[in-house]
Amino acid sequence: MKKVKNVWLRSSAWLLNSILLLLGFSSCDSNGSEMYGTPYATYSLKGKVVDAQKQPIPDIEVKIKIGRGGDYHSQIAPLKTNASGEFAFKENLTIDGKFRLVARDVDGTANGSFKSDSIEITMDKPSGGDGSWFQGSASEEDIVITLQKDEAK
């Protein structure tokens, strides 16, 4: 009985090892390993916030909301305009180039009071990718957001 059990165990172990050996070699192919990651692109936004007379407005908060599907989500820290009313943003993102920029007066009456406003930007497809995960770059550099005076404040 012990001898039969021993023969059966050796036979089944040999059979399982042979099957696993064949499966292991069949998974090796000439295509190499699969890439790991997510396609991304470098997006650059540059613009200016001005009043109705086209004068730059400093210290305006500019929130960049990223478009995914039909919604916009804010995942980026807000920017502030400089003394010339300019803002700039450059980031590697895994999106399709849809943004909503929301300009908001956060300094109270220091520069005058302005009503919040927003614009939507849809960028062209990125260009100059490397044929791998990097899809390329896209930029929009002449963005102008015009804010109206808030007479209520």
Short mmCIF file of C-alpha atoms in Angstrom, two decimals:
data_model
loop_
_atom_site.label_atom_id
_atom_site.label_comp_id
_atom_site.label_asym_id
_atom_site.label_seq_id
_atom_site.Cartn_x
_atom_site.Cartn_y
_atom_site.Cartn_z
CA MET A 1 0.00 0.00 0.00
CA LYS A 2 2.79 2.36 0.92
CA LYS A 3 4.61 1.56 -2.33
CA VAL A 4 1.53 2.25 -4.48
CA LYS A 5 0.95 5.56 -2.71
CA ASN A 6 4.59 6.56 -3.22
CA VAL A 7 4.47 5.70 -6.96
CA TRP A 8 1.22 7.63 -7.38
CA LEU A 9 2.65 10.73 -5.63
CA ARG A 10 5.81 10.68 -7.77
CA SER A 11 3.82 10.24 -10.97
CA SER A 12 1.41 13.06 -10.18
CA ALA A 13 4.27 15.36 -9.11
CA TRP A 14 6.12 14.62 -12.38
CA LEU A 15 2.96 15.31 -14.40
CA LEU A 16 2.22 18.61 -12.60
CA ASN A 17 5.83 19.77 -12.94
CA SER A 18 5.77 19.00 -16.67
CA ILE A 19 2.54 20.95 -17.17
CA LEU A 20 3.82 23.95 -15.20
CA LEU A 21 7.08 23.88 -17.15
CA LEU A 22 5.23 23.96 -20.48
CA LEU A 23 2.91 26.75 -19.31
CA GLY A 24 5.85 28.82 -18.13
CA PHE A 25 7.64 28.64 -21.49
CA SER A 26 4.49 29.26 -23.48
CA SER A 27 4.04 32.59 -21.70
CA CYS A 28 7.40 33.81 -23.02
CA ASP A 29 7.01 35.57 -26.35
CA SER A 30 8.95 37.87 -28.62
CA ASN A 31 6.73 40.92 -28.00
CA GLY A 32 8.45 41.88 -24.77
CA SER A 33 6.73 43.09 -21.66
CA GLU A 34 3.62 45.24 -21.63
CA MET A 35 4.00 48.91 -20.79
CA TYR A 36 2.67 50.05 -17.45
CA GLY A 37 1.16 53.49 -16.98
CA THR A 38 -1.34 55.94 -18.37
CA PRO A 39 -1.15 58.17 -21.44
CA TYR A 40 -0.40 61.78 -20.48
CA ALA A 41 0.38 65.11 -22.10
CA THR A 42 1.93 68.42 -21.05
CA TYR A 43 -0.65 71.20 -20.97
CA SER A 44 0.31 74.87 -20.73
CA LEU A 45 -2.09 77.74 -20.07
CA LYS A 46 -1.05 81.41 -20.00
CA GLY A 47 -3.32 84.39 -19.78
CA LYS A 48 -4.35 87.64 -18.23
CA VAL A 49 -7.22 88.91 -16.09
CA VAL A 50 -8.38 92.43 -17.01
CA ASP A 51 -11.23 94.80 -16.18
CA ALA A 52 -13.74 96.29 -18.63
CA GLN A 53 -11.20 98.99 -19.61
CA LYS A 54 -8.60 96.26 -20.42
CA GLN A 55 -6.49 97.20 -17.38
CA PRO A 56 -4.74 94.24 -15.67
CA ILE A 57 -6.05 93.16 -12.27
CA PRO A 58 -3.48 91.79 -9.78
CA ASP A 59 -4.17 89.27 -6.99
CA ILE A 60 -7.11 87.54 -8.66
CA GLU A 61 -7.50 83.85 -7.86
CA VAL A 62 -7.69 81.66 -10.98
CA LYS A 63 -8.97 78.14 -10.37
CA ILE A 64 -8.28 75.61 -13.09
CA LYS A 65 -10.94 72.93 -13.28
CA ILE A 66 -10.25 69.83 -15.36
CA GLY A 67 -12.94 68.53 -17.71
CA ARG A 68 -13.73 64.83 -17.60
CA GLY A 69 -16.84 63.67 -19.38
CA GLY A 70 -19.47 66.36 -18.81
CA ASP A 71 -18.17 67.54 -15.42
CA TYR A 72 -15.33 69.76 -14.29
CA HIS A 73 -13.28 68.87 -11.23
CA SER A 74 -10.74 71.02 -9.42
CA GLN A 75 -7.59 69.03 -8.70
CA ILE A 76 -5.08 71.82 -9.13
CA ALA A 77 -4.09 74.41 -6.54
CA PRO A 78 -5.49 77.85 -7.45
CA LEU A 79 -3.20 80.35 -9.15
CA LYS A 80 -2.96 84.09 -8.41
CA THR A 81 -2.40 86.80 -10.97
CA ASN A 82 0.80 88.82 -10.67
CA ALA A 83 1.07 92.65 -10.69
CA SER A 84 0.50 92.60 -14.48
CA GLY A 85 -2.67 90.51 -14.10
CA GLU A 86 -0.96 87.48 -15.67
CA PHE A 87 -1.16 83.82 -14.70
CA ALA A 88 0.63 80.72 -16.01
CA PHE A 89 0.11 76.98 -15.60
CA LYS A 90 2.08 74.01 -16.95
CA GLU A 91 1.48 70.42 -15.89
CA ASN A 92 1.56 66.80 -17.09
CA LEU A 93 -2.04 65.56 -17.04
CA THR A 94 -3.98 62.48 -18.11
CA ILE A 95 -6.94 64.33 -19.63
CA ASP A 96 -8.27 65.29 -23.04
CA GLY A 97 -7.55 69.05 -22.91
CA LYS A 98 -10.78 70.50 -21.51
CA PHE A 99 -10.50 73.19 -18.83
CA ARG A 100 -12.72 75.71 -17.08
CA LEU A 101 -10.90 78.72 -15.66
CA VAL A 102 -12.71 80.50 -12.83
CA ALA A 103 -11.43 83.98 -11.91
CA ARG A 104 -12.45 85.27 -8.48
CA ASP A 105 -11.62 88.44 -6.58
CA VAL A 106 -10.31 87.28 -3.19
CA ASP A 107 -8.64 90.44 -1.88
CA GLY A 108 -11.83 92.32 -1.10
CA THR A 109 -11.74 95.99 -2.03
CA ALA A 110 -7.93 96.24 -2.36
CA ASN A 111 -8.06 96.41 -6.19
CA GLY A 112 -11.72 97.27 -6.37
CA SER A 113 -14.40 94.62 -6.15
CA PHE A 114 -15.01 92.39 -9.16
CA LYS A 115 -17.62 89.77 -9.98
CA SER A 116 -16.39 86.23 -10.56
CA ASP A 117 -16.39 84.92 -14.11
CA SER A 118 -15.28 81.77 -15.93
CA ILE A 119 -14.34 80.62 -19.41
CA GLU A 120 -14.02 77.18 -20.94
CA ILE A 121 -10.95 76.17 -22.92
CA THR A 122 -10.85 73.16 -25.24
CA MET A 123 -7.32 72.59 -26.47
CA ASP A 124 -6.20 70.91 -29.68
CA LYS A 125 -4.85 67.38 -29.54
CA PRO A 126 -1.31 67.33 -28.13
CA SER A 127 1.52 67.04 -30.65
CA GLY A 128 5.10 65.81 -30.48
CA GLY A 129 4.53 62.61 -28.52
CA ASP A 130 7.13 59.86 -28.31
CA GLY A 131 4.88 57.03 -29.51
CA SER A 132 4.69 55.69 -25.99
CA TRP A 133 2.68 57.01 -23.05
CA PHE A 134 3.76 60.62 -23.62
CA GLN A 135 1.17 62.05 -26.03
CA GLY A 136 2.95 65.39 -26.56
CA SER A 137 2.28 69.00 -25.61
CA ALA A 138 -0.54 71.48 -26.09
CA SER A 139 -0.67 75.13 -25.10
CA GLU A 140 -3.03 78.07 -25.05
CA GLU A 141 -1.20 81.34 -24.44
CA ASP A 142 -3.57 84.22 -25.24
CA ILE A 143 -6.30 83.65 -22.67
CA VAL A 144 -8.06 86.83 -21.53
CA ILE A 145 -10.61 86.82 -18.73
CA THR A 146 -12.52 90.10 -18.38
CA LEU A 147 -14.07 90.80 -14.98
CA GLN A 148 -16.85 93.32 -14.38
CA LYS A 149 -16.95 95.67 -11.38
CA ASP A 150 -19.15 94.51 -8.53
CA GLU A 151 -21.16 97.63 -7.73
CA ALA A 152 -22.87 95.93 -4.78
CA LYS A 153 -19.71 96.00 -2.67
#
